CSV table of C-alpha atoms in Angstrom, one decimal:
chain,number,residue,atom,x,y,z
U,1,MET,CA,-123.2,-40.5,36.1
U,2,LYS,CA,-120.5,-37.9,35.6
U,3,LYS,CA,-121.1,-36.7,39.1
U,4,LEU,CA,-120.6,-40.1,40.5
U,5,LEU,CA,-117.5,-40.8,38.4
U,6,MET,CA,-115.8,-37.6,39.8
U,7,MET,CA,-116.8,-38.6,43.3
U,8,ALA,CA,-115.5,-41.9,42.8
U,9,VAL,CA,-112.1,-40.5,41.4
U,10,TRP,CA,-112.2,-37.9,44.4
U,11,MET,CA,-112.4,-40.6,46.9
U,12,MET,CA,-109.7,-42.8,45.2
U,13,THR,CA,-107.3,-39.9,45.3
U,14,ALA,CA,-108.2,-39.0,48.9
U,15,LEU,CA,-107.5,-42.8,49.8
U,16,SER,CA,-104.3,-42.8,47.9
U,17,ALA,CA,-103.0,-39.6,49.7
U,18,SER,CA,-103.9,-41.2,52.9
U,19,ALA,CA,-102.1,-44.3,52.4
U,20,GLN,CA,-99.2,-42.2,51.2
U,21,SER,CA,-98.9,-40.2,54.4
U,22,LYS,CA,-98.8,-43.3,56.5
U,23,ALA,CA,-95.7,-45.3,56.5
U,24,GLU,CA,-96.3,-49.1,55.6
U,25,PRO,CA,-93.6,-51.6,56.4
U,26,TYR,CA,-92.3,-53.7,53.6
U,27,PHE,CA,-92.6,-56.9,56.3
U,28,SER,CA,-93.8,-57.6,59.5
U,29,PHE,CA,-91.9,-58.7,62.6
U,30,ARG,CA,-92.7,-62.3,61.8
U,31,GLU,CA,-91.6,-62.1,58.2
U,32,LEU,CA,-88.4,-61.0,58.9
U,33,PRO,CA,-85.2,-63.0,60.2
U,34,ASN,CA,-85.4,-63.5,63.8
U,35,MET,CA,-82.3,-62.2,65.3
U,36,LEU,CA,-82.3,-64.2,68.1
U,37,LYS,CA,-81.5,-67.5,66.0
U,38,TRP,CA,-78.6,-65.7,64.3
U,39,CYS,CA,-77.3,-62.7,65.6
U,40,PRO,CA,-75.0,-63.0,68.7
U,41,ALA,CA,-76.4,-62.1,72.0
U,42,PRO,CA,-74.8,-59.3,74.0
U,43,PRO,CA,-71.6,-59.9,75.6
U,44,ASP,CA,-71.4,-61.0,79.3
U,45,THR,CA,-69.8,-58.6,81.6
U,46,VAL,CA,-66.8,-60.8,82.1
U,47,GLY,CA,-65.4,-61.5,78.6
U,48,ALA,CA,-63.0,-59.9,76.1
U,49,ALA,CA,-65.7,-58.7,74.1
U,50,PHE,CA,-67.3,-56.8,77.1
U,51,ALA,CA,-63.9,-55.3,78.0
U,52,TYR,CA,-63.8,-53.9,74.3
U,53,ASP,CA,-67.0,-52.4,74.8
U,54,ILE,CA,-65.9,-50.7,77.8
U,55,MET,CA,-62.4,-49.5,75.9
U,56,GLN,CA,-64.8,-48.0,73.2
U,57,TYR,CA,-67.1,-46.1,75.6
U,58,MET,CA,-64.1,-44.8,77.3
U,59,TRP,CA,-62.9,-43.8,73.5
U,60,GLY,CA,-65.9,-42.0,73.0
U,61,LYS,CA,-65.8,-40.1,76.0
U,62,GLU,CA,-62.3,-38.8,75.2
U,63,LEU,CA,-63.1,-37.9,71.5
U,64,ARG,CA,-66.0,-35.9,73.1
U,65,GLN,CA,-63.1,-33.8,74.8
U,66,LYS,CA,-60.7,-33.9,72.0
U,67,ASP,CA,-62.8,-33.6,69.0
U,68,LYS,CA,-65.9,-31.0,69.1
U,69,GLU,CA,-66.5,-31.1,65.3
U,70,ARG,CA,-66.9,-34.8,65.5
U,71,THR,CA,-69.0,-34.5,68.7
U,72,ALA,CA,-71.3,-32.0,67.1
U,73,ILE,CA,-72.0,-34.6,64.2
U,74,ALA,CA,-72.9,-37.0,66.7
U,75,ILE,CA,-75.0,-35.1,68.8
U,76,ARG,CA,-76.8,-34.1,65.5
U,77,ASP,CA,-77.0,-38.0,64.7
U,78,ALA,CA,-78.8,-38.4,68.2
U,79,VAL,CA,-82.0,-37.2,66.7
U,80,TYR,CA,-83.9,-40.2,65.8
U,81,SER,CA,-85.8,-39.2,62.6
U,82,LEU,CA,-86.4,-39.4,58.8
U,83,GLU,CA,-85.9,-35.7,58.7
U,84,CYS,CA,-82.2,-36.2,60.5
U,85,ILE,CA,-81.4,-38.8,57.9
U,86,ALA,CA,-82.4,-36.5,55.2
U,87,GLN,CA,-80.5,-33.6,56.6
U,88,GLU,CA,-77.2,-35.5,57.1
U,89,PHE,CA,-77.4,-37.6,53.8
U,90,SER,CA,-78.2,-35.2,51.4
U,91,GLU,CA,-74.8,-33.8,51.1
U,92,PRO,CA,-73.0,-37.2,50.6
U,93,PHE,CA,-75.7,-38.3,48.3
U,94,ASP,CA,-75.5,-35.4,46.1
U,95,LEU,CA,-79.2,-34.1,46.3
U,96,GLN,CA,-81.4,-32.6,48.6
U,97,ILE,CA,-83.9,-35.2,50.2
U,98,SER,CA,-86.9,-34.2,52.0
U,99,GLU,CA,-90.7,-35.2,51.6
U,100,GLU,CA,-91.4,-32.3,49.4
U,101,GLU,CA,-88.5,-32.4,47.1
U,102,THR,CA,-88.0,-36.1,47.0
U,103,PRO,CA,-91.2,-37.9,47.7
U,104,GLU,CA,-90.5,-41.4,46.2
U,105,ILE,CA,-86.8,-41.5,47.8
U,106,TRP,CA,-88.6,-40.2,50.9
U,107,ARG,CA,-91.3,-42.9,51.1
U,108,LEU,CA,-88.8,-45.8,50.5
U,109,LEU,CA,-86.5,-44.5,53.1
U,110,ARG,CA,-90.0,-44.0,55.3
U,111,ASP,CA,-91.4,-47.7,55.0
U,112,ALA,CA,-87.8,-49.1,55.3
U,113,LYS,CA,-87.5,-47.4,58.7
U,114,VAL,CA,-90.5,-49.0,60.1
U,115,THR,CA,-89.5,-52.4,58.5
U,116,GLY,CA,-86.1,-52.0,60.5
U,117,GLU,CA,-87.8,-51.2,63.7
U,118,ASN,CA,-90.0,-54.3,63.1
U,119,ILE,CA,-86.6,-56.7,63.3
U,120,SER,CA,-85.1,-55.0,66.1
U,121,ASN,CA,-87.8,-54.1,68.5
U,122,PHE,CA,-88.0,-57.6,70.0
U,123,PRO,CA,-84.5,-58.3,70.4
U,124,LYS,CA,-84.3,-54.9,72.4
U,125,PHE,CA,-86.9,-56.3,75.0
U,126,TYR,CA,-86.0,-59.9,75.0
U,127,TYR,CA,-82.2,-58.9,76.2
U,128,LYS,CA,-83.1,-56.0,78.2
U,129,ARG,CA,-79.6,-54.7,77.9
U,130,ILE,CA,-78.4,-51.8,80.0
U,131,ARG,CA,-76.9,-48.8,78.6
U,132,PRO,CA,-73.6,-47.8,79.3
U,133,PHE,CA,-74.3,-44.5,80.5
U,134,MET,CA,-76.5,-46.1,83.3
U,135,ARG,CA,-74.0,-48.6,83.9
U,136,PHE,CA,-71.6,-46.2,84.7
U,137,HIS,CA,-73.8,-43.7,86.3
U,138,GLU,CA,-72.7,-41.0,83.9
U,139,HIS,CA,-74.6,-38.8,81.3
U,140,THR,CA,-74.4,-38.6,77.7
U,141,ALA,CA,-73.6,-35.9,75.4
U,142,THR,CA,-77.2,-35.6,74.9
U,143,PRO,CA,-79.0,-35.4,78.1
U,144,GLN,CA,-82.3,-34.2,76.7
U,145,PHE,CA,-82.7,-37.8,75.4
U,146,GLU,CA,-81.6,-39.8,78.4
U,147,PRO,CA,-85.2,-40.1,79.9
U,148,ASP,CA,-86.5,-42.0,76.6
U,149,LEU,CA,-83.2,-44.0,76.6
U,150,ARG,CA,-83.6,-45.2,79.8
U,151,ARG,CA,-87.1,-46.4,79.0
U,152,ASN,CA,-85.6,-48.5,76.0
U,153,PHE,CA,-82.9,-50.9,75.8
U,154,SER,CA,-79.9,-51.0,74.2
U,155,TYR,CA,-79.2,-54.2,72.0
U,156,PRO,CA,-79.2,-54.1,69.1
U,157,SER,CA,-78.9,-50.1,68.2
U,158,GLY,CA,-81.9,-48.6,66.4
U,159,HIS,CA,-80.0,-45.7,65.3
U,160,THR,CA,-77.2,-47.5,63.6
U,161,LEU,CA,-79.9,-49.9,61.8
U,162,LEU,CA,-81.6,-46.8,60.6
U,163,GLY,CA,-78.3,-45.3,59.4
U,164,TRP,CA,-76.9,-48.1,58.0
U,165,CYS,CA,-80.0,-49.1,56.1
U,166,SER,CA,-80.6,-45.8,54.8
U,167,ALA,CA,-76.8,-45.6,53.5
U,168,LEU,CA,-77.3,-48.9,51.8
U,169,LEU,CA,-80.5,-47.7,50.1
U,170,LEU,CA,-79.2,-44.3,49.1
U,171,SER,CA,-76.1,-46.1,47.8
U,172,GLU,CA,-78.5,-48.4,45.4
U,173,ILE,CA,-80.1,-45.3,44.1
U,174,ASN,CA,-76.9,-43.3,43.6
U,175,PRO,CA,-74.0,-46.0,43.2
U,176,GLU,CA,-71.6,-43.1,42.1
U,177,ARG,CA,-71.7,-41.8,45.6
U,178,ALA,CA,-71.7,-44.9,47.4
U,179,ASP,CA,-68.3,-44.4,49.1
U,180,THR,CA,-69.4,-40.9,50.6
U,181,ILE,CA,-73.1,-42.2,51.3
U,182,LEU,CA,-71.5,-45.4,53.2
U,183,LYS,CA,-69.1,-43.4,55.0
U,184,ARG,CA,-71.7,-41.3,56.4
U,185,GLY,CA,-73.9,-44.2,57.4
U,186,TYR,CA,-70.9,-45.8,59.2
U,187,MET,CA,-70.5,-42.5,61.0
U,188,TYR,CA,-74.1,-42.5,61.9
U,189,GLY,CA,-73.4,-45.8,63.9
U,190,GLU,CA,-70.0,-44.5,65.3
U,191,SER,CA,-72.1,-41.4,66.7
U,192,ARG,CA,-73.9,-43.5,69.3
U,193,VAL,CA,-70.7,-44.4,71.1
U,194,ILE,CA,-69.3,-41.1,71.0
U,195,VAL,CA,-72.4,-39.8,72.5
U,196,GLY,CA,-72.5,-42.6,75.1
U,197,ALA,CA,-76.1,-44.0,74.5
U,198,HIS,CA,-74.6,-47.5,73.1
U,199,TRP,CA,-72.0,-50.2,73.3
U,200,GLN,CA,-70.0,-50.8,70.5
U,201,SER,CA,-71.6,-54.4,70.1
U,202,ASP,CA,-75.0,-52.6,70.1
U,203,VAL,CA,-73.4,-50.8,67.0
U,204,ASP,CA,-72.2,-53.9,65.3
U,205,ALA,CA,-75.5,-55.7,66.0
U,206,GLY,CA,-77.5,-52.7,64.5
U,207,ARG,CA,-75.3,-53.0,61.2
U,208,LEU,CA,-76.1,-56.8,60.9
U,209,ALA,CA,-79.6,-56.1,61.5
U,210,ALA,CA,-79.7,-53.1,58.6
U,211,ALA,CA,-77.9,-55.9,56.3
U,212,ALA,CA,-80.7,-58.5,57.0
U,213,VAL,CA,-83.4,-56.1,56.4
U,214,TYR,CA,-81.9,-54.6,53.3
U,215,SER,CA,-81.8,-58.1,51.7
U,216,ARG,CA,-85.3,-59.1,53.0
U,217,MET,CA,-86.5,-55.9,51.4
U,218,HIS,CA,-85.4,-56.9,48.0
U,219,THR,CA,-87.8,-60.0,47.9
U,220,SER,CA,-90.6,-57.6,48.0
U,221,GLU,CA,-92.4,-56.8,44.7
U,222,ARG,CA,-93.6,-53.5,46.5
U,223,PHE,CA,-90.1,-52.5,47.5
U,224,LEU,CA,-88.6,-53.1,44.3
U,225,GLU,CA,-91.3,-51.1,42.4
U,226,GLN,CA,-90.6,-48.3,45.1
U,227,MET,CA,-86.8,-48.3,44.5
U,228,GLN,CA,-87.0,-48.0,40.8
U,229,LEU,CA,-89.3,-45.1,41.4
U,230,ALA,CA,-86.6,-43.7,43.7
U,231,ARG,CA,-83.9,-44.2,41.1
U,232,LEU,CA,-86.1,-42.5,38.3
U,233,GLU,CA,-86.9,-39.8,40.6
U,234,PHE,CA,-83.2,-39.3,41.3
U,235,ARG,CA,-82.5,-39.2,37.5
U,236,ILE,CA,-85.1,-36.8,36.9
U,237,LYS,CA,-83.8,-34.5,39.6
U,238,LYS,CA,-80.4,-34.7,38.6
U,239,GLY,CA,-81.6,-33.9,34.8
U,240,LEU,CA,-79.9,-37.5,33.6
U,241,SER,CA,-83.5,-38.9,32.7
U,242,THR,CA,-84.5,-39.8,29.2
U,243,LYS,CA,-88.2,-39.1,28.1
U,244,GLU,CA,-88.9,-42.9,28.4
U,245,GLU,CA,-88.0,-42.9,31.8
U,246,GLN,CA,-90.1,-39.8,32.7
U,247,LYS,CA,-93.2,-41.7,31.0
U,248,SER,CA,-92.2,-44.6,32.9
U,249,PHE,CA,-91.8,-42.7,36.1
U,250,LYS,CA,-95.4,-41.3,35.9
U,251,LYS,CA,-96.7,-44.9,34.7
U,252,LEU,CA,-95.3,-46.3,38.1
U,253,VAL,CA,-96.7,-43.7,40.2
U,254,GLU,CA,-100.2,-44.1,39.0
U,255,LYS,CA,-99.9,-47.8,39.5
U,256,ARG,CA,-98.5,-47.6,43.1
U,257,ASP,CA,-101.1,-45.0,44.0
U,258,LYS,CA,-103.9,-47.2,42.7
U,259,ALA,CA,-102.6,-50.1,44.7
U,260,ALA,CA,-102.2,-48.2,47.6
U,261,ALA,CA,-106.0,-46.9,47.3
U,262,GLU,CA,-107.0,-50.4,47.1
U,263,ARG,CA,-105.1,-51.6,50.1
U,264,ALA,CA,-106.5,-48.8,52.1
U,265,ALA,CA,-110.1,-49.4,50.9
U,266,ALA,CA,-109.6,-53.0,51.7
U,267,ALA,CA,-108.1,-52.3,55.3
U,268,LYS,CA,-111.1,-49.8,55.9
U,269,ALA,CA,-113.7,-52.5,54.6
U,270,ALA,CA,-112.0,-55.3,56.9
U,271,LYS,CA,-112.3,-52.8,60.0
U,272,ALA,CA,-116.0,-52.1,59.4
U,273,LYS,CA,-116.8,-55.7,59.4
U,274,LYS,CA,-115.2,-56.3,63.0
């Protein structure tokens, strides 16, 4: 009996670890606000809005020649990954973010990232907007990414969505540093214009999409529990937590991991029945 119990515990732990390693969106595409119904379509090519897009594209090209330091930041921001977010936001956040050092904050950002992708992918392929460097037959400041960019569409900017949503989440975890976090989040989107990968209106739409995702996630109980864990983890890492907060943190982790293991087991059982 004891052996069976130990095996059951091991299986639950393994399922929990498997569930933790995989991103799990808080909402599916159909559960998120449909950008086609509330976000403006990309500007046409004859109006003032598109003229502004062109002006901003030219501004980005000029800045690349004049401000090498800001251009270097924009080039770093071009890497679309959670690792890039962790690296660039750790300083304004005032804590090193990583999967190893801050697993609960990492999990929050990771699942928010795939949730954001669920809201942006459909309008990208619906509008099929051509990127500025392609329209002008020029190169970006990050030519190594151009083959992938050519296969993906421009509106809205996924990088901007990721950067702005991450900034909103990290500001909620550490509101004392909101000014610096949000400034970095704004720069993250601005970088897409600077390198020449996006129009300004793509970036503007990306920030709107991030705000919509951020708002919707706050209606998810799983998100709210993970946000609580992220905030408690931050306080523990900074030496600000009370003993009660540390106990609460431990109980919440156990509850979350048990629920994750149960979801994974249910999904596996449902797949086996098919």
